[in-house]
PDB file of C-alpha atoms and ligand atoms in Angstrom:
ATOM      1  CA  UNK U   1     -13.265   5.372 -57.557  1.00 66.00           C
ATOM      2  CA  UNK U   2     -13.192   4.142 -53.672  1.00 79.00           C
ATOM      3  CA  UNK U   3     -16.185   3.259 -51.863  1.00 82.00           C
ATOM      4  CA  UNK U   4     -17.548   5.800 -49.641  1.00 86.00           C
ATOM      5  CA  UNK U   5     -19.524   5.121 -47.142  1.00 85.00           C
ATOM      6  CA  UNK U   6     -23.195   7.031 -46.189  1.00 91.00           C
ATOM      7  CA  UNK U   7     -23.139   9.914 -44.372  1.00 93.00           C
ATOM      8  CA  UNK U   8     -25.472   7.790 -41.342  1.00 94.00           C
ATOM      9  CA  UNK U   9     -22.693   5.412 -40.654  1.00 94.00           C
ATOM     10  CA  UNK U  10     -20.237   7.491 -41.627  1.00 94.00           C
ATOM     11  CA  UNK U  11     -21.377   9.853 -38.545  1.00 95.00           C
ATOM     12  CA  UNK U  12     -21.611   6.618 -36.455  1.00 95.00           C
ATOM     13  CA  UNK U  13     -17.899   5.783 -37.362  1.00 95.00           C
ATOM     14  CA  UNK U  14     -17.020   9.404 -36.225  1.00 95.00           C
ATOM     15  CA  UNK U  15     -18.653   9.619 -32.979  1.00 95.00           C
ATOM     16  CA  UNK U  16     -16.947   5.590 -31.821  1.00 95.00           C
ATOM     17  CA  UNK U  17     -13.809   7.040 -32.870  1.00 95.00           C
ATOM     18  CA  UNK U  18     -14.367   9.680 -30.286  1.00 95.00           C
ATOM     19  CA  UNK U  19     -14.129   6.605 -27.659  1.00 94.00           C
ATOM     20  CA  UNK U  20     -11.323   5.724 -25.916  1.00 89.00           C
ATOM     21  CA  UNK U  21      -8.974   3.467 -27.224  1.00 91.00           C
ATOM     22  CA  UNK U  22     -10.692   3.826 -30.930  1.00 93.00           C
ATOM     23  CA  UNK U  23      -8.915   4.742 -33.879  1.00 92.00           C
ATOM     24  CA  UNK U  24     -10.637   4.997 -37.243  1.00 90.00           C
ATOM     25  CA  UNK U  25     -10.108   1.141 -38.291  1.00 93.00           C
ATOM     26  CA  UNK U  26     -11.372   0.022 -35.251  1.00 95.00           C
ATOM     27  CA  UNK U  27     -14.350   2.501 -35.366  1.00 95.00           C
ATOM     28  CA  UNK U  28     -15.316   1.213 -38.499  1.00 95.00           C
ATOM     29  CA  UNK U  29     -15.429  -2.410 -37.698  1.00 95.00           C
ATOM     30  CA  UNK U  30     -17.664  -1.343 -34.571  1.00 95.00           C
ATOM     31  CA  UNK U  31     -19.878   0.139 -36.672  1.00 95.00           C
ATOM     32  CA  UNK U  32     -20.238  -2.713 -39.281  1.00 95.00           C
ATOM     33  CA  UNK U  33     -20.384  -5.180 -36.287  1.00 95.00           C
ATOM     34  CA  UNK U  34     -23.521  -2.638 -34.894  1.00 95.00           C
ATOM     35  CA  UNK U  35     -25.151  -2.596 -38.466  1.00 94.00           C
ATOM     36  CA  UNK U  36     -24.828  -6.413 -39.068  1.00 94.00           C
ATOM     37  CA  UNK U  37     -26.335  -7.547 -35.376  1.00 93.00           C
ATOM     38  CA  UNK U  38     -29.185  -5.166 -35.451  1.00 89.00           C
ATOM     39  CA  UNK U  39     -31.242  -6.553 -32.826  1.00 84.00           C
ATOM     40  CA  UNK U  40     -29.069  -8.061 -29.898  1.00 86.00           C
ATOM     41  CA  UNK U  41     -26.100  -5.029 -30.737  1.00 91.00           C
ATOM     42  CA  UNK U  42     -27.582  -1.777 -32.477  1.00 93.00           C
ATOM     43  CA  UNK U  43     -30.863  -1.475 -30.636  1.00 92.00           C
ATOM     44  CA  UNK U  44     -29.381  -2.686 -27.320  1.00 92.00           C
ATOM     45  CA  UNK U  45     -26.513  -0.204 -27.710  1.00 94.00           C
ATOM     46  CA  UNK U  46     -29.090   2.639 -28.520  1.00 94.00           C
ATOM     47  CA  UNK U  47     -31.468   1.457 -25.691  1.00 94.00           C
ATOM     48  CA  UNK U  48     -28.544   1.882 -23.283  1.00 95.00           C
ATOM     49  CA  UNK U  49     -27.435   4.874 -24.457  1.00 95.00           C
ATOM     50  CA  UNK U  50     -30.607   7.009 -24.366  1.00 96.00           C
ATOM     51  CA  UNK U  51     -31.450   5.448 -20.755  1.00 95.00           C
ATOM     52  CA  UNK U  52     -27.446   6.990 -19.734  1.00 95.00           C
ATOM     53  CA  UNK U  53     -28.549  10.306 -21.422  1.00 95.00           C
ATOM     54  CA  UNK U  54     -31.990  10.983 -19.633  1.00 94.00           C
ATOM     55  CA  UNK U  55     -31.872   8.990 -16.466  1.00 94.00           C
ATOM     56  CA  UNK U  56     -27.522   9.304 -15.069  1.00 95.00           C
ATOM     57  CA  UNK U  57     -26.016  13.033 -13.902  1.00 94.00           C
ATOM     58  CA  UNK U  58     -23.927  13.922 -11.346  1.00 94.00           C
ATOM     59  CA  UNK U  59     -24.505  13.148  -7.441  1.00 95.00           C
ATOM     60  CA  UNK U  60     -24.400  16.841  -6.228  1.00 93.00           C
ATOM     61  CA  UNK U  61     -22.094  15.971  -3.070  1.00 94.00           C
ATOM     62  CA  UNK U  62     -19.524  13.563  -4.796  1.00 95.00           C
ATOM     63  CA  UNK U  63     -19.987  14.614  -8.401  1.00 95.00           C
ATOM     64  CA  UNK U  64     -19.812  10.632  -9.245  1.00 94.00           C
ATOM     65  CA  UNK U  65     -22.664   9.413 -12.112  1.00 94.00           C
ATOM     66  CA  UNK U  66     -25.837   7.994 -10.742  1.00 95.00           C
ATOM     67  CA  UNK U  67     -29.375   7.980 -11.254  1.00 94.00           C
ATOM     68  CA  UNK U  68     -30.530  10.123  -8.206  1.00 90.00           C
ATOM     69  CA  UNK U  69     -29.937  12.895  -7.138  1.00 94.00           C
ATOM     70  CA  UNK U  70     -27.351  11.894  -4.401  1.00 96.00           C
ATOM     71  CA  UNK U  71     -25.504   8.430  -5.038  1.00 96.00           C
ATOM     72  CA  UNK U  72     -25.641   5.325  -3.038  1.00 96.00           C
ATOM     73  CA  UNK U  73     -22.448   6.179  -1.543  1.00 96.00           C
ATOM     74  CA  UNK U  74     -22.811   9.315  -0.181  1.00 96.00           C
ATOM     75  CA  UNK U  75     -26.056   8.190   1.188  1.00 96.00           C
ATOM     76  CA  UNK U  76     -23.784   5.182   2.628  1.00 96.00           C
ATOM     77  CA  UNK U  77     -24.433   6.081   6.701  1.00 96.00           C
ATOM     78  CA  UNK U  78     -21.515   3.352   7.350  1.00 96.00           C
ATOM     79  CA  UNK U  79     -18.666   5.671   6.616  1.00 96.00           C
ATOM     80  CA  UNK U  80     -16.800   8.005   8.331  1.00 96.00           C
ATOM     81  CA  UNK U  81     -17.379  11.773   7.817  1.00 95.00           C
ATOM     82  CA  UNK U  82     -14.249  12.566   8.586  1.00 96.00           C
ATOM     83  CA  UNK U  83     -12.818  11.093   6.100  1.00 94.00           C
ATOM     84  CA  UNK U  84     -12.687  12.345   2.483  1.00 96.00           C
ATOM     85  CA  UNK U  85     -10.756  10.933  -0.636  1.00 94.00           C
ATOM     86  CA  UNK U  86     -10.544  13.261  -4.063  1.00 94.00           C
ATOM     87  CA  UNK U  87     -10.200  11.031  -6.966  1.00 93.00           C
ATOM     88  CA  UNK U  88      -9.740  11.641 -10.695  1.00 93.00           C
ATOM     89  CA  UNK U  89     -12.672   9.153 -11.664  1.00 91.00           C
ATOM     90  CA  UNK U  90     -15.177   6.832 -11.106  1.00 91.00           C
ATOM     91  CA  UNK U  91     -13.348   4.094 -12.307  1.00 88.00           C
ATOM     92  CA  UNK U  92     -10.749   5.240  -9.765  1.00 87.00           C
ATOM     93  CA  UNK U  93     -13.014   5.602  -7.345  1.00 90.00           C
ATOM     94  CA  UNK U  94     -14.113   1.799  -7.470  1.00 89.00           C
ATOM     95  CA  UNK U  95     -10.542   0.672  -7.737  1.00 85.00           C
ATOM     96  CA  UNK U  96      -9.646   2.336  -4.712  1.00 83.00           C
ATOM     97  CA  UNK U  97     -13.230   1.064  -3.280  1.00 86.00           C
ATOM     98  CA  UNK U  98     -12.767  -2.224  -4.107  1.00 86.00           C
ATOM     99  CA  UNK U  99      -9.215  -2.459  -2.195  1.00 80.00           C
ATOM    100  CA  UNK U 100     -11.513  -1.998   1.337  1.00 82.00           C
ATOM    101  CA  UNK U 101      -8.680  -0.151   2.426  1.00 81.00           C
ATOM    102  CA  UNK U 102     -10.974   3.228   2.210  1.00 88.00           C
ATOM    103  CA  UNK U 103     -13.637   3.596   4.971  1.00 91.00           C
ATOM    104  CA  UNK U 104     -14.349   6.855   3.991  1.00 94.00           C
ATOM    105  CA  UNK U 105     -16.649   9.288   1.028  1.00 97.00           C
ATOM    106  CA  UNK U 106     -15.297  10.306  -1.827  1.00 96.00           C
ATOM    107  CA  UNK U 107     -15.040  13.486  -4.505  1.00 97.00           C
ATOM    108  CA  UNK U 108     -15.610  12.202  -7.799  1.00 97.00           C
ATOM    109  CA  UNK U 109     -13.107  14.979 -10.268  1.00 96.00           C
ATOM    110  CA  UNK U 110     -14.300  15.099 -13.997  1.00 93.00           C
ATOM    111  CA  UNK U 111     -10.709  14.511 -14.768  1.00 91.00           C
ATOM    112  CA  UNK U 112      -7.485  16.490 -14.414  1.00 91.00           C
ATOM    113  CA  UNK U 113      -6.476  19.666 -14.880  1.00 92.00           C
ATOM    114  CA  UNK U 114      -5.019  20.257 -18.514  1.00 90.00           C
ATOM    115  CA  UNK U 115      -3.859  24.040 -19.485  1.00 86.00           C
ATOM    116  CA  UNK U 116      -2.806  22.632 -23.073  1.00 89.00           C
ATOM    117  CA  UNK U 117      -5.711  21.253 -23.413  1.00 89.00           C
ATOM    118  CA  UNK U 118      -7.787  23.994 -22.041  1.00 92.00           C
ATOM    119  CA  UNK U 119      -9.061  22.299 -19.008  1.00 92.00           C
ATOM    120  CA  UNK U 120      -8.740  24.417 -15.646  1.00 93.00           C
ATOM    121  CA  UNK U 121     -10.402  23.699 -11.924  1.00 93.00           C
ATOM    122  CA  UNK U 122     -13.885  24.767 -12.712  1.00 93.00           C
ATOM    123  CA  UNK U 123     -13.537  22.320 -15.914  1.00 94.00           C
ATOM    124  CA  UNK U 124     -12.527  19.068 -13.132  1.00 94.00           C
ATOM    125  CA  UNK U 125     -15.245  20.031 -10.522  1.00 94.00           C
ATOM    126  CA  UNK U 126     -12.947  22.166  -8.109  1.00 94.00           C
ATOM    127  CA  UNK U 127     -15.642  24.490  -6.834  1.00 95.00           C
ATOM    128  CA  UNK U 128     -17.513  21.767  -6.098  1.00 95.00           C
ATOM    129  CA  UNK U 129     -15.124  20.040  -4.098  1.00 97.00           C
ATOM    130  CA  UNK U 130     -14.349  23.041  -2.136  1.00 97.00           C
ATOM    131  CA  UNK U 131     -17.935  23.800  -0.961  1.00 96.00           C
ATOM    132  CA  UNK U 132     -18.225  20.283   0.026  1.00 96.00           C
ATOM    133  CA  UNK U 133     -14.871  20.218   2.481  1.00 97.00           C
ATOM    134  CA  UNK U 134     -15.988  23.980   3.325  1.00 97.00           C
ATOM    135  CA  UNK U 135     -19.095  22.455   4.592  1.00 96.00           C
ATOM    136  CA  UNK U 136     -17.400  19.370   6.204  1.00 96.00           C
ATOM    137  CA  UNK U 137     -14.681  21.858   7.653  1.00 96.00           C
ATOM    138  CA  UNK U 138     -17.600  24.490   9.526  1.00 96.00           C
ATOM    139  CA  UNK U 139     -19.224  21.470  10.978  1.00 95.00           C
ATOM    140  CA  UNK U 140     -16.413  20.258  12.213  1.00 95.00           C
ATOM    141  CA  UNK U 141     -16.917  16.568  10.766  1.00 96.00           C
ATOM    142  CA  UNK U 142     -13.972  16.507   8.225  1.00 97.00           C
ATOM    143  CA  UNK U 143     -10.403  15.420   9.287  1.00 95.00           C
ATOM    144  CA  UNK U 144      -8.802  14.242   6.406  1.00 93.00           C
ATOM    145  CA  UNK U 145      -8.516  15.106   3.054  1.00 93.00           C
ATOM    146  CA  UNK U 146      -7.089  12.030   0.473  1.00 91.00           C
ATOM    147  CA  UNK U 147      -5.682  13.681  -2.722  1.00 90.00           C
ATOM    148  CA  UNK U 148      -5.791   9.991  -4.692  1.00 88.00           C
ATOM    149  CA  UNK U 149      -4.108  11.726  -8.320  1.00 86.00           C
ATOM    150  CA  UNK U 150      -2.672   8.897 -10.332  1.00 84.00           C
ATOM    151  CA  UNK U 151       1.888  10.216 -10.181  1.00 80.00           C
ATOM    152  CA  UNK U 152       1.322  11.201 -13.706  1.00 82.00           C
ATOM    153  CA  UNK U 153       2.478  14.559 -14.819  1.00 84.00           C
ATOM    154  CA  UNK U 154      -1.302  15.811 -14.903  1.00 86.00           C
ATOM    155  CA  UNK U 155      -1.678  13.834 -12.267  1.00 87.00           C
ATOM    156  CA  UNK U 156       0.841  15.436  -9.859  1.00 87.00           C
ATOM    157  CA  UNK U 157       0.019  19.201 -11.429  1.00 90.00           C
ATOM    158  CA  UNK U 158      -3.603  18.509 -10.088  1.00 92.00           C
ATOM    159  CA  UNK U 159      -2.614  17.026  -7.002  1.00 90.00           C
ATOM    160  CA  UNK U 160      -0.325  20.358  -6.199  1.00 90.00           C
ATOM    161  CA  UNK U 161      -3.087  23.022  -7.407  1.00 93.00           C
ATOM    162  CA  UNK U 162      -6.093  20.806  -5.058  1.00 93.00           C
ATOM    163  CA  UNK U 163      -2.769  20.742  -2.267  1.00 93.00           C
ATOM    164  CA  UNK U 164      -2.612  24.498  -2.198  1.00 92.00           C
ATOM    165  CA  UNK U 165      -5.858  25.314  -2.824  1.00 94.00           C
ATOM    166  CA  UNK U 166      -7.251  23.313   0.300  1.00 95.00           C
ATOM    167  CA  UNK U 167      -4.512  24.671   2.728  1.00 93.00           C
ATOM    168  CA  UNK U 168      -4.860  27.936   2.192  1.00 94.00           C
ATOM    169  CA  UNK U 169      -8.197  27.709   3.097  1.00 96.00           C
ATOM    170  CA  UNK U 170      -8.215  25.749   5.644  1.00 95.00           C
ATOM    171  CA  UNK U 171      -4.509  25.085   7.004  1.00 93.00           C
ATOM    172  CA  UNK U 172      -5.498  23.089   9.531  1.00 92.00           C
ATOM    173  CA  UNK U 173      -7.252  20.310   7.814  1.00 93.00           C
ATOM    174  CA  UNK U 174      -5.168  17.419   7.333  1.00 92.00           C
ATOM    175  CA  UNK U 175      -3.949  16.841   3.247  1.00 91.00           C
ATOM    176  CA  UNK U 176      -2.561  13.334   2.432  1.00 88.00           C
ATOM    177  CA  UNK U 177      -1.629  12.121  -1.294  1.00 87.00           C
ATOM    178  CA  UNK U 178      -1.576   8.045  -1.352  1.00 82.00           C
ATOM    179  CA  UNK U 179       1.792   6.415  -0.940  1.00 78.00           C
ATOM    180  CA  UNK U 180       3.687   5.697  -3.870  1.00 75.00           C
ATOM    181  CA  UNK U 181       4.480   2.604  -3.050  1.00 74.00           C
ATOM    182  CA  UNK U 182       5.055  -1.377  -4.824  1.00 71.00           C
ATOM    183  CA  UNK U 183       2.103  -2.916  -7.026  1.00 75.00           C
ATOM    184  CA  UNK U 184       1.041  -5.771  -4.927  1.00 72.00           C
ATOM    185  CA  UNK U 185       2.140  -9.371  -6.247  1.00 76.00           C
ATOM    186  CA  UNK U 186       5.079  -7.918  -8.079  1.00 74.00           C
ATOM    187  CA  UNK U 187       8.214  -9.389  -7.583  1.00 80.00           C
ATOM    188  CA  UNK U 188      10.170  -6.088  -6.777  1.00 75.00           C
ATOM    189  CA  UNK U 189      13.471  -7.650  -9.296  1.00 81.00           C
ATOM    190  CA  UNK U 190      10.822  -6.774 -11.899  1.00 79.00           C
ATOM    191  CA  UNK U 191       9.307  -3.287 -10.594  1.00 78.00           C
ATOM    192  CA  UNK U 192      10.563  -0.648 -12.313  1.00 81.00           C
ATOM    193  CA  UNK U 193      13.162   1.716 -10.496  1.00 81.00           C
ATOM    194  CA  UNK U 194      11.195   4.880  -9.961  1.00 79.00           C
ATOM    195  CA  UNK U 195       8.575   2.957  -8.156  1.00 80.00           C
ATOM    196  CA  UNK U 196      11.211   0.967  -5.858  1.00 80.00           C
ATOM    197  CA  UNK U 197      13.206   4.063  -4.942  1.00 77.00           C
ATOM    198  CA  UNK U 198       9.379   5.734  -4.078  1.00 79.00           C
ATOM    199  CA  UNK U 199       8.635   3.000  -2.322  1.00 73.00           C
ATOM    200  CA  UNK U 200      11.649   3.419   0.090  1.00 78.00           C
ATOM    201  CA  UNK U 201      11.651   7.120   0.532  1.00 76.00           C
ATOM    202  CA  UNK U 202       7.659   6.503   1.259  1.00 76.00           C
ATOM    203  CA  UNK U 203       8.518   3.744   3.591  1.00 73.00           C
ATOM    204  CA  UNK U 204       6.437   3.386   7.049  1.00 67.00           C
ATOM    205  CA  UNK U 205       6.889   1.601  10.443  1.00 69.00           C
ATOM    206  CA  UNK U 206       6.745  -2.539   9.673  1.00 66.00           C
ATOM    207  CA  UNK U 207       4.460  -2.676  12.854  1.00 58.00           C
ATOM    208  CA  UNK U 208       1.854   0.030  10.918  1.00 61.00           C
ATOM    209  CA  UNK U 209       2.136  -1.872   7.773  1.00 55.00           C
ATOM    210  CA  UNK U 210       0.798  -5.587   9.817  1.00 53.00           C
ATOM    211  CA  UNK U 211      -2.158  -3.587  11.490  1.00 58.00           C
ATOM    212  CA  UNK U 212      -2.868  -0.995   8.765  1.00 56.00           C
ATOM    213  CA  UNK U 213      -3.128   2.439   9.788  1.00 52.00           C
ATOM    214  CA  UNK U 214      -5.243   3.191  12.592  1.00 50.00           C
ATOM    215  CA  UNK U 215      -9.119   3.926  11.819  1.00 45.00           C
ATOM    216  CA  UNK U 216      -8.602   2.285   8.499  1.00 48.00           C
ATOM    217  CA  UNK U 217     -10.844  -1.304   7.678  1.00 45.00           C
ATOM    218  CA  UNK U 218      -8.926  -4.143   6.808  1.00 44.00           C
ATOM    219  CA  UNK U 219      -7.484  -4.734   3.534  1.00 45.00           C
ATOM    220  CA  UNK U 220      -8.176  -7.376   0.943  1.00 43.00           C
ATOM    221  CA  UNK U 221      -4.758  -8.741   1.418  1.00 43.00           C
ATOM    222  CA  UNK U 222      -5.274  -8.980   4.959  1.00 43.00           C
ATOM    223  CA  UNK U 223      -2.493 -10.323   6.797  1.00 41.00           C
ATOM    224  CA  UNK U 224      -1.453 -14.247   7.215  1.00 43.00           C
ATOM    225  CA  UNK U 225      -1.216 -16.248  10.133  1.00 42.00           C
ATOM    226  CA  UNK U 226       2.758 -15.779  10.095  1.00 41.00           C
ATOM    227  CA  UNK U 227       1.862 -12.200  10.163  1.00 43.00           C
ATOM    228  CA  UNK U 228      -0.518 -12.784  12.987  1.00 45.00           C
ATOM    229  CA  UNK U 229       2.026 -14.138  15.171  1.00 49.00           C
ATOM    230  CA  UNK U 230       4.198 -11.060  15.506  1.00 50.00           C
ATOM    231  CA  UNK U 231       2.840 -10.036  18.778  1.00 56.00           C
ATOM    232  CA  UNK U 232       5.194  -6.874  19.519  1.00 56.00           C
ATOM    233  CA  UNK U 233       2.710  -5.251  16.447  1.00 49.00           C
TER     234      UNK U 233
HETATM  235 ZN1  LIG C   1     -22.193  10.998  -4.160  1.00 82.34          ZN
END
């Protein structure tokens, strides 16, 4: 006869294998770990969790997590208005942050759009994101419209649906998707070829590439001093 375990930890084995990047071995060792450090893992875990659940929701102009009602970036007065980037997460949304290449707001998605899985534009946010470049659009603030999806095949579907949704609203407004272009600090010998031949086809003017595009802050990888000394940029 095996060992079975209680149904209290067996339910707390079944929700961590609900996690990301948890399978049922792993959620089981989780949940031993949690039982045997009671005080500085279980109760801090449980604190943290019930603060998430009744204090974080959903900023109602970006749809990112926060604590208020609008988050600290929307609320940021440095940015440009004009300037709006659609992203598939918040983890995105602080990669893409952290680069300082971005000097505008943001549209936090709650994911992508998945009909297998059942998951369709009102499932990601997508009203949402159209009342808020609606409203940018009538007061004549917005210019630019970011479509940031990840070139994954969910990725790309959701990038074409937000594509044709926004311009046949408003076919005027300007619709970028990011560049698909080389990871930085990768020797290119070991990029693979998909991203190389992307990178070509996406190519842009060297000179645009040493300044940045116009209206955009610098970029962590700012230029060198060799770079510095090509003057006809
Ligand atoms: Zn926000």
């Amino acid at each position: 006869m095996s060992i079975r375990l209680s149904p209290a930890v067996e339910s707390l084995v079944k929700a961590l294998g609900k996690l990301p990047g948890y399978g049922p071995r792993s959620a089981q060792r989780a949940a031993f770990h949690l039982l045997q450090n009671r005080d500085e893992s279980l109760d801090e875990l449980a604190a943290a969790v019930e603060r998430v659940r009744r204090g974080v929701g959903r900023c109602r102009l970006c749809n990112t997590f926060t604590e208020g009602d609008i988050c600290p970036v929307c609320l940021d007065e440095e940015r440009d208005p004009g300037l709006l980037c659609v992203v598939e997460s918040t983890a995105d949304q602080m990669a893409l942050d952290a680069s300082l290449a971005w000097p505008g707001y943001y549209f936090v998605l709650s994911g992508r759009l998945s009909p297998v899985n059942g998951i369709g534009p009102a499932d990601i946010g997508m009203p949402l994101l159209l009342k808020r470049v609606g409203a940018g659009v009538e007061e004549g603030v917005l210019r630019e419209v970011v479509v940031a999806m990840s070139y994954t095949p969910e990725g790309d579907a959701t990038a074409y649906y937000l594509i044709d949704a926004l311009k046949k609203r408003w076919p005027q407004l300007r619709v970028t998707r990011l560049a698909r272009g080389l990871p930085a600090g990768i020797e290119i010998e070991y990029t693979d070829l998909s991203t190389i031949a992307n990178a070509v086809y996406a190519r842009r003017d060297a000179c645009e590439v040493v300044r940045g595009p116009s209206g955009l802050r610098p970029t962590a990888a700012k230029p060198s001093a060799f770079v510095a000394k090509n003057d006809h940029c």
